[in-house]
PDB file of C-alpha atoms in Angstrom:
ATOM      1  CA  UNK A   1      22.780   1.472 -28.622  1.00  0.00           C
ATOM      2  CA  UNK A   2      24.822   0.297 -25.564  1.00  0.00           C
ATOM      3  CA  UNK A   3      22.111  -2.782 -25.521  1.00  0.00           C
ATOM      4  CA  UNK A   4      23.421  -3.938 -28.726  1.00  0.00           C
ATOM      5  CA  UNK A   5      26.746  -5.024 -27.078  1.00  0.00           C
ATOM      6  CA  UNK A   6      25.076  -7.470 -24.785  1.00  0.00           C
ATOM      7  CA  UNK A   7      26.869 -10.814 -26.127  1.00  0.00           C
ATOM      8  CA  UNK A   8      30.647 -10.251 -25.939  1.00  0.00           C
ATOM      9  CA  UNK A   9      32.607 -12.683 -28.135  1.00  0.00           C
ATOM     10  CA  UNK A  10      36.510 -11.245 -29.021  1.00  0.00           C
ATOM     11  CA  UNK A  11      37.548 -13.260 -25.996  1.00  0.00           C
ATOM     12  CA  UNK A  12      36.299 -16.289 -27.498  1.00  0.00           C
ATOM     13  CA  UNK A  13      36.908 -15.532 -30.860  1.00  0.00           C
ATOM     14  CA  UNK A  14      40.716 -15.145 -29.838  1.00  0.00           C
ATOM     15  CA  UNK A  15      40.698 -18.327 -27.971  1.00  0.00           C
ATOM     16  CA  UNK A  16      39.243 -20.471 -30.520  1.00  0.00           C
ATOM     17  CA  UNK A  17      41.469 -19.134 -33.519  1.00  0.00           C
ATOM     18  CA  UNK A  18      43.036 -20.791 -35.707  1.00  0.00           C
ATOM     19  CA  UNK A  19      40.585 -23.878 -35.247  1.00  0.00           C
ATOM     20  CA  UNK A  20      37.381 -22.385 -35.518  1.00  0.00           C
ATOM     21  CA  UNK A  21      35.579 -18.805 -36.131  1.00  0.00           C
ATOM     22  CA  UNK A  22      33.137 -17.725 -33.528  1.00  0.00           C
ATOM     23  CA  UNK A  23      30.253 -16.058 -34.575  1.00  0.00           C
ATOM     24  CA  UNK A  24      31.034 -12.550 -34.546  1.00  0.00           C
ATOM     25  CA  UNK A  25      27.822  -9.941 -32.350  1.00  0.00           C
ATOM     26  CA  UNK A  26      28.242  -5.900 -32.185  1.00  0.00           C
ATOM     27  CA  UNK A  27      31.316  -4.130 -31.529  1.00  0.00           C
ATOM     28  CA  UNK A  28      31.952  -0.281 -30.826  1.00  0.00           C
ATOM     29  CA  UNK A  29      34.775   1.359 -33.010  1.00  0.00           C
ATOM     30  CA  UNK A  30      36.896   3.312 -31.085  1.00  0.00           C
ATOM     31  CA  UNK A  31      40.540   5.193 -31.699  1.00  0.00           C
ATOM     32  CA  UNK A  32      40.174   5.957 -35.747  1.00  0.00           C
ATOM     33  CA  UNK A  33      43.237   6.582 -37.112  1.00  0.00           C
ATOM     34  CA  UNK A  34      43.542   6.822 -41.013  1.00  0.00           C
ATOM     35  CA  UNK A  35      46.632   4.332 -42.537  1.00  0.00           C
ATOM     36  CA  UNK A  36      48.477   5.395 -45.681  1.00  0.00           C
ATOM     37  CA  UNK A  37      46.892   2.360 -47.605  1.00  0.00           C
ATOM     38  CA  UNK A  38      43.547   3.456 -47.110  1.00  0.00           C
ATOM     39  CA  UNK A  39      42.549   0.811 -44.353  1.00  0.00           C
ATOM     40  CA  UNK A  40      41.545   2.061 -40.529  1.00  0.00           C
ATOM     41  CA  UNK A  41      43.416   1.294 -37.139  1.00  0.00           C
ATOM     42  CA  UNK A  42      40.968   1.437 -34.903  1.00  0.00           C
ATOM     43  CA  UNK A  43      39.839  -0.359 -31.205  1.00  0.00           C
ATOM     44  CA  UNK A  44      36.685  -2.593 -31.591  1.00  0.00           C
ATOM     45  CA  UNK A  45      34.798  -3.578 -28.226  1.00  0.00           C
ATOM     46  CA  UNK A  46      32.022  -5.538 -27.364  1.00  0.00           C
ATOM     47  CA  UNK A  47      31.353  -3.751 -24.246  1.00  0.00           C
ATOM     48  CA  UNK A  48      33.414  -5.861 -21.791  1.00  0.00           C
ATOM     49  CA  UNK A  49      36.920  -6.926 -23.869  1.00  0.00           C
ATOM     50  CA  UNK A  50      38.856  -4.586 -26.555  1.00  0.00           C
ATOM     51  CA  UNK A  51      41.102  -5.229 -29.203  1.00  0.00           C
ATOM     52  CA  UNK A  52      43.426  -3.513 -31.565  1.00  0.00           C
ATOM     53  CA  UNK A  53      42.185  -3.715 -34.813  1.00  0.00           C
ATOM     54  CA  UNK A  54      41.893  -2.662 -38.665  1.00  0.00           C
ATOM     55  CA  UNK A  55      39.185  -2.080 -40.895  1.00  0.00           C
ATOM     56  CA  UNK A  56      40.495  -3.304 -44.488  1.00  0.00           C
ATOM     57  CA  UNK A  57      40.506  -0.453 -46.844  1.00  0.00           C
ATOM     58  CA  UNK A  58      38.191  -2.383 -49.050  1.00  0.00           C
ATOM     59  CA  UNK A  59      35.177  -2.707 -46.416  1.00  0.00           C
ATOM     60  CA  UNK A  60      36.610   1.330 -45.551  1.00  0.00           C
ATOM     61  CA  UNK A  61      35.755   2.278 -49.365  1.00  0.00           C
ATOM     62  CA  UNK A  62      32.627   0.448 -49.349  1.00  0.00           C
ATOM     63  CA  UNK A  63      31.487   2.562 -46.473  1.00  0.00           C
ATOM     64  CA  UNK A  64      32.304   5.857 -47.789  1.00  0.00           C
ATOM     65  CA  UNK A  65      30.308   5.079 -50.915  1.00  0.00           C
ATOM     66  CA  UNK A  66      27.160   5.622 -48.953  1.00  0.00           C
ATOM     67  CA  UNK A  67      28.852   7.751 -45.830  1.00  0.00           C
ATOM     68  CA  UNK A  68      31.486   9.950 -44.204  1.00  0.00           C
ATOM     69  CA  UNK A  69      34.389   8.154 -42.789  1.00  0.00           C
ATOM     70  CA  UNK A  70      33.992  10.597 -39.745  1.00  0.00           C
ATOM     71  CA  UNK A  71      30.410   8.107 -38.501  1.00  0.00           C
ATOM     72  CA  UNK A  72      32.475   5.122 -37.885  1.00  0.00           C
ATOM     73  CA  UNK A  73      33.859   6.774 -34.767  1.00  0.00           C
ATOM     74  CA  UNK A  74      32.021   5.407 -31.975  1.00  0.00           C
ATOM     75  CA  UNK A  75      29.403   3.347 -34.078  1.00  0.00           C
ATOM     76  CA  UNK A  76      28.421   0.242 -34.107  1.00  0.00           C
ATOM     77  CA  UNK A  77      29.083  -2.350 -36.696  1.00  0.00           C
ATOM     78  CA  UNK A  78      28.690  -6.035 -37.552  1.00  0.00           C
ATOM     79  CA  UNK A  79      31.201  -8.150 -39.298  1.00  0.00           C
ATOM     80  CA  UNK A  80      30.225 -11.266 -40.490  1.00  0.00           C
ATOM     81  CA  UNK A  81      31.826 -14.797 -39.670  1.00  0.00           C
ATOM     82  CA  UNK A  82      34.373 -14.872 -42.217  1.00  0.00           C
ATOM     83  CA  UNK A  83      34.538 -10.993 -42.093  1.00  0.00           C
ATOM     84  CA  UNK A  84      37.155 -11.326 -39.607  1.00  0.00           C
ATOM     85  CA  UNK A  85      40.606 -12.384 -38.863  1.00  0.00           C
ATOM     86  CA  UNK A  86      43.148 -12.890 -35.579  1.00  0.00           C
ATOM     87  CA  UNK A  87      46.155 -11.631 -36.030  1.00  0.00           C
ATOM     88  CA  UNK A  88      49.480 -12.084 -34.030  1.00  0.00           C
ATOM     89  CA  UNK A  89      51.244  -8.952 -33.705  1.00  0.00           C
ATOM     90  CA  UNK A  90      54.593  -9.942 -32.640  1.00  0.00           C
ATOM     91  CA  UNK A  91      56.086  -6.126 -32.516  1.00  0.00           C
ATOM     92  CA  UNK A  92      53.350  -4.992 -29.955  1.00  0.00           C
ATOM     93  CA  UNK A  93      52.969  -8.617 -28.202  1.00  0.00           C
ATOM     94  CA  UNK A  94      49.791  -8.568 -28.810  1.00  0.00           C
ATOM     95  CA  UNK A  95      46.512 -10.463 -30.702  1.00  0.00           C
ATOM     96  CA  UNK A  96      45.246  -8.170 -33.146  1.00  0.00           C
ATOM     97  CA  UNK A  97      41.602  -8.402 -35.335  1.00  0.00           C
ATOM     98  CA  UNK A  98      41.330  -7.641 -38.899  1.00  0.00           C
ATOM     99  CA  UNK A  99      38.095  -6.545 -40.569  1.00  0.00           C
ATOM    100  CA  UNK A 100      37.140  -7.308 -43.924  1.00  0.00           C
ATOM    101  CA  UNK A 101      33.867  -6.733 -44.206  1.00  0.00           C
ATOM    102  CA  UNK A 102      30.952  -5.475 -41.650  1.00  0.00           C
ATOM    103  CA  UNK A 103      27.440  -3.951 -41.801  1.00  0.00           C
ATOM    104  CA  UNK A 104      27.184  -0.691 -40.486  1.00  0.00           C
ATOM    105  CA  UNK A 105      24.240  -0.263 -37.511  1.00  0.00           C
ATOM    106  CA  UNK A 106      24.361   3.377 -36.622  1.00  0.00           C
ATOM    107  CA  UNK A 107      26.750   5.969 -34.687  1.00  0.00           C
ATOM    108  CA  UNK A 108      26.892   6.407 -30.732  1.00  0.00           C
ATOM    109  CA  UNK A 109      28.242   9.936 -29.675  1.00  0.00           C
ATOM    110  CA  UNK A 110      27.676   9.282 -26.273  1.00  0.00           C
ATOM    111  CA  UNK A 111      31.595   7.829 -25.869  1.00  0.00           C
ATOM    112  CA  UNK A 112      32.797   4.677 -24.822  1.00  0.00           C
ATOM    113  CA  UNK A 113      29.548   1.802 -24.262  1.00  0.00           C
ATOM    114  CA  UNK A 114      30.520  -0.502 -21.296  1.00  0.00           C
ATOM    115  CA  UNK A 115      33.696  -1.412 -19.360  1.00  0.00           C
ATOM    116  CA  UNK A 116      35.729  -2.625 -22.170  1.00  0.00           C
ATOM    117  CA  UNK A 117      39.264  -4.290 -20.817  1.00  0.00           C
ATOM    118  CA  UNK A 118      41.800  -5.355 -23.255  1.00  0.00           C
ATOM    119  CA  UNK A 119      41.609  -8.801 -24.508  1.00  0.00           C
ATOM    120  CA  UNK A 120      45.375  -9.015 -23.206  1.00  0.00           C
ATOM    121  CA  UNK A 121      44.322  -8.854 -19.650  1.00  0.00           C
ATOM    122  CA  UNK A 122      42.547 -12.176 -19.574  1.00  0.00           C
ATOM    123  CA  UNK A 123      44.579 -14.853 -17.916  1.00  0.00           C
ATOM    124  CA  UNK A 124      43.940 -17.646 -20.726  1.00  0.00           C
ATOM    125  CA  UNK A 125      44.744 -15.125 -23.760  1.00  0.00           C
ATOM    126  CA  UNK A 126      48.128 -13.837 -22.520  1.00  0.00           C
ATOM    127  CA  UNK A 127      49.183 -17.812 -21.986  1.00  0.00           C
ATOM    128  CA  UNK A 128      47.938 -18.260 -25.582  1.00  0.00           C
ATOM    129  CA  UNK A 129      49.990 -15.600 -26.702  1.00  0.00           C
ATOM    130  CA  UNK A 130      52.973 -16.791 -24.806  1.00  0.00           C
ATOM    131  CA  UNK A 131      52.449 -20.537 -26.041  1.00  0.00           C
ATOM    132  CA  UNK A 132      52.388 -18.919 -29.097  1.00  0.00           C
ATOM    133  CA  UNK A 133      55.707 -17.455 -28.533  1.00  0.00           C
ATOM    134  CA  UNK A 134      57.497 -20.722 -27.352  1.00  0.00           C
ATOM    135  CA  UNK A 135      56.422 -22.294 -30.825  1.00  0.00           C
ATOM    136  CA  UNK A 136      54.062 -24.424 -28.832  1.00  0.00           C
ATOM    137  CA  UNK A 137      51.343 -23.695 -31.511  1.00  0.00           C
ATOM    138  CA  UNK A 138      51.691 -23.859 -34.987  1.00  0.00           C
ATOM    139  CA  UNK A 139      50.811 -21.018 -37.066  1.00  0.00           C
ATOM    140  CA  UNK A 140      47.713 -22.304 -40.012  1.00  0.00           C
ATOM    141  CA  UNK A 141      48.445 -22.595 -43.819  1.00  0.00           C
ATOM    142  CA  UNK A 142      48.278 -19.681 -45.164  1.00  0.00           C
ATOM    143  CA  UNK A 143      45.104 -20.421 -47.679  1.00  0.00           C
ATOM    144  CA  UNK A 144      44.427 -21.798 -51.191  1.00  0.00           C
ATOM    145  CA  UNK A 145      47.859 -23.780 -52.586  1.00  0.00           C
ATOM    146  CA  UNK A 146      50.082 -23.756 -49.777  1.00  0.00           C
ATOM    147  CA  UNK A 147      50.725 -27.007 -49.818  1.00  0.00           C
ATOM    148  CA  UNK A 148      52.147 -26.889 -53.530  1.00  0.00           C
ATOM    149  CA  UNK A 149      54.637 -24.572 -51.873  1.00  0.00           C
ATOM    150  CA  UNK A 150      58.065 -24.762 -50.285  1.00  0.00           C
ATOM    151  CA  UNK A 151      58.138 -23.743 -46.764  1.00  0.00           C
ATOM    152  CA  UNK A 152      60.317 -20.403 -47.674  1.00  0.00           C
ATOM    153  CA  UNK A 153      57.061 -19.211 -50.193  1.00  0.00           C
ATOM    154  CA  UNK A 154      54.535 -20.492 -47.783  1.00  0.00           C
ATOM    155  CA  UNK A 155      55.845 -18.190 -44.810  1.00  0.00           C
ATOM    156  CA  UNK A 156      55.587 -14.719 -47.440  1.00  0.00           C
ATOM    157  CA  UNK A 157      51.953 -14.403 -47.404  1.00  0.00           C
ATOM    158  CA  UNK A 158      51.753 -14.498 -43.498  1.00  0.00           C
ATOM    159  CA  UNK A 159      54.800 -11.890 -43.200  1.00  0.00           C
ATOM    160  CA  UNK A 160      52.997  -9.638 -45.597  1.00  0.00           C
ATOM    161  CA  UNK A 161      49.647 -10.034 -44.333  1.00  0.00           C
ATOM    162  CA  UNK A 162      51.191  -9.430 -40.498  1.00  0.00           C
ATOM    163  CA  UNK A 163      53.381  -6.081 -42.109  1.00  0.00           C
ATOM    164  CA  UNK A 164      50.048  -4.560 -43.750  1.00  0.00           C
ATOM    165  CA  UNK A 165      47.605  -5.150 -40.088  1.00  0.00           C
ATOM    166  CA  UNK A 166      50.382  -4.366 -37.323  1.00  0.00           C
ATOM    167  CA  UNK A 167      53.794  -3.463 -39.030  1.00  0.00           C
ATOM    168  CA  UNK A 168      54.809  -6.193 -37.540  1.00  0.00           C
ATOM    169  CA  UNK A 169      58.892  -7.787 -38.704  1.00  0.00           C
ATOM    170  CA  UNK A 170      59.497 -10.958 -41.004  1.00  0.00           C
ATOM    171  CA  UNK A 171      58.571 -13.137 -37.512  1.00  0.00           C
ATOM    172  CA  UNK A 172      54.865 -12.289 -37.403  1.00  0.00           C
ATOM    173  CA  UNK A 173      52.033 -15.092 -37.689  1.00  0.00           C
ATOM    174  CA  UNK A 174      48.776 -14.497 -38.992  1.00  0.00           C
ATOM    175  CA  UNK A 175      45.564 -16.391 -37.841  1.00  0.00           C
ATOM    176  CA  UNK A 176      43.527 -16.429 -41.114  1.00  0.00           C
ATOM    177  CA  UNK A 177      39.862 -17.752 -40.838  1.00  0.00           C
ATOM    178  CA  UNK A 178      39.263 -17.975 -44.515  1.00  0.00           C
ATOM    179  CA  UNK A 179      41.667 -17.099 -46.908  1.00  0.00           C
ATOM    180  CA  UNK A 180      41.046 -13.240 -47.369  1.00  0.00           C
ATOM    181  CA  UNK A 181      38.026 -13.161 -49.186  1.00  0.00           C
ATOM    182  CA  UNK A 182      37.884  -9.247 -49.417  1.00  0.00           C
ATOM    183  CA  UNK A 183      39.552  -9.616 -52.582  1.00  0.00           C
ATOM    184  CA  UNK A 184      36.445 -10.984 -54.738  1.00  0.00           C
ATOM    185  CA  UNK A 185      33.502  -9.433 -55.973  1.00  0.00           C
ATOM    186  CA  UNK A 186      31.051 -11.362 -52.934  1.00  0.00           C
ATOM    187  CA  UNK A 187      31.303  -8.154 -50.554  1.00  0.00           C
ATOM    188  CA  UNK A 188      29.706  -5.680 -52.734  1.00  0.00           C
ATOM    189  CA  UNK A 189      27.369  -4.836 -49.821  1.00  0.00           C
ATOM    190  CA  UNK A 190      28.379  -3.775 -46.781  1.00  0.00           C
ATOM    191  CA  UNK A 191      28.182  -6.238 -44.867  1.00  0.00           C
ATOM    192  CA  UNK A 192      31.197  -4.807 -45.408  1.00  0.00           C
ATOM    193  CA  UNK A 193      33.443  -7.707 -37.796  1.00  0.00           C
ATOM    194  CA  UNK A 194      38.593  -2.722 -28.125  1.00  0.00           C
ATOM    195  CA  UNK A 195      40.974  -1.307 -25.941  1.00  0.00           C
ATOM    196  CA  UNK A 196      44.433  -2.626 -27.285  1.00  0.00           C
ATOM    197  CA  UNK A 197      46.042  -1.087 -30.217  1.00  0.00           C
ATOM    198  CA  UNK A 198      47.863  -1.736 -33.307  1.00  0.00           C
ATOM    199  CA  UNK A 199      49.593   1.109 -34.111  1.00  0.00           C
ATOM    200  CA  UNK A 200      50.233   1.691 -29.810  1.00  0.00           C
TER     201      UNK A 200
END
């Protein structure tokens, strides 16, 4: 299965957020760690860049329909393109992904696949994240009737969706690629996209 990481993309797909979604290839979960809401901390890695991550307890309920929880630890899954969000977790200093829906490809027990260094390491994500910081980037709308809304109700949605991935304070940003669509009925399949973490 280590072949199957052969196109590493969370670099890039950190890089290009909030403008655009990369397509997402195969990533290695790593570092399960159950959450009280049902969703997954984990690591994801493509083989040559990690990132702290969590598998929305949607896409985690999906899976057990069909599995045990315990095969996700060191498989291989496959989100899809809007499966998968940036986050900035301003409490670790640190990008974050969230999963909301992936495609399960098998289970690897023979440990860690590749080199995987955190995403944090690379030179042009750490000055991202430090732009980021200095307000030199603007955080996106936060989805479907934003603009209807005063800049005080605009800002909730992004605090709550940064507290549920990375219990992150008030002054987290999220990087949403579409609004979360894990909450309609169009990921009844699973289809239901490290080493950095959240909750480390």
């Amino acid at each position: 299965m280590a072949r199957m990481l052969n196109n590493p993309w969370i670099e890039k797909a950190v890089m290009a957020a909030p403008n655009a979604a990369v397509q997402p290839h195969y990533v290695q979960v790593l570092d399960l760690c159950a959450r009280q809401d049902g969703a997954q901390n984990c690591v994801l890695s493509d083989g040559a860049r990690s990132i702290g991550a969590v598998l929305d307890a949607s896409c985690v309920a999906a899976f057990e329909q069909t599995n045990v929880l315990e095969r996700l630890q060191g498989a291989i899954i496959l989100p899809g393109k809007e499966d998968y969000q940036i986050m900035v977790n301003n409490v670790l200093g640190q990008f974050n992904m969230r999963v909301l829906a992936f495609r399960y490809e098998g289970a690897d027990d023979s440990g860690v696949l590749g080199a995987p260094r955190s995403v944090m390491e690379a030179p042009a994500v750490r000055d991202k994240f430090a732009a980021l910081q200095h307000g030199c980037a603007r955080p996106p709308a936060e989805g479907r009737g934003a603009a209807s809304r005063g800049a005080a109700s605009q800002q909730a949605p992004q605090e709550a969706l940064v507290r549920r991935v990375a219990r992150a304070t008030p002054k987290g940003r999220a990087f949403g690629f579409p609004p979360p669509r894990f909450l309609s009925s169009a990921h009844t399949h699973i289809h239901i996209h490290t080493h950095a973490r959240t909750h480390a």
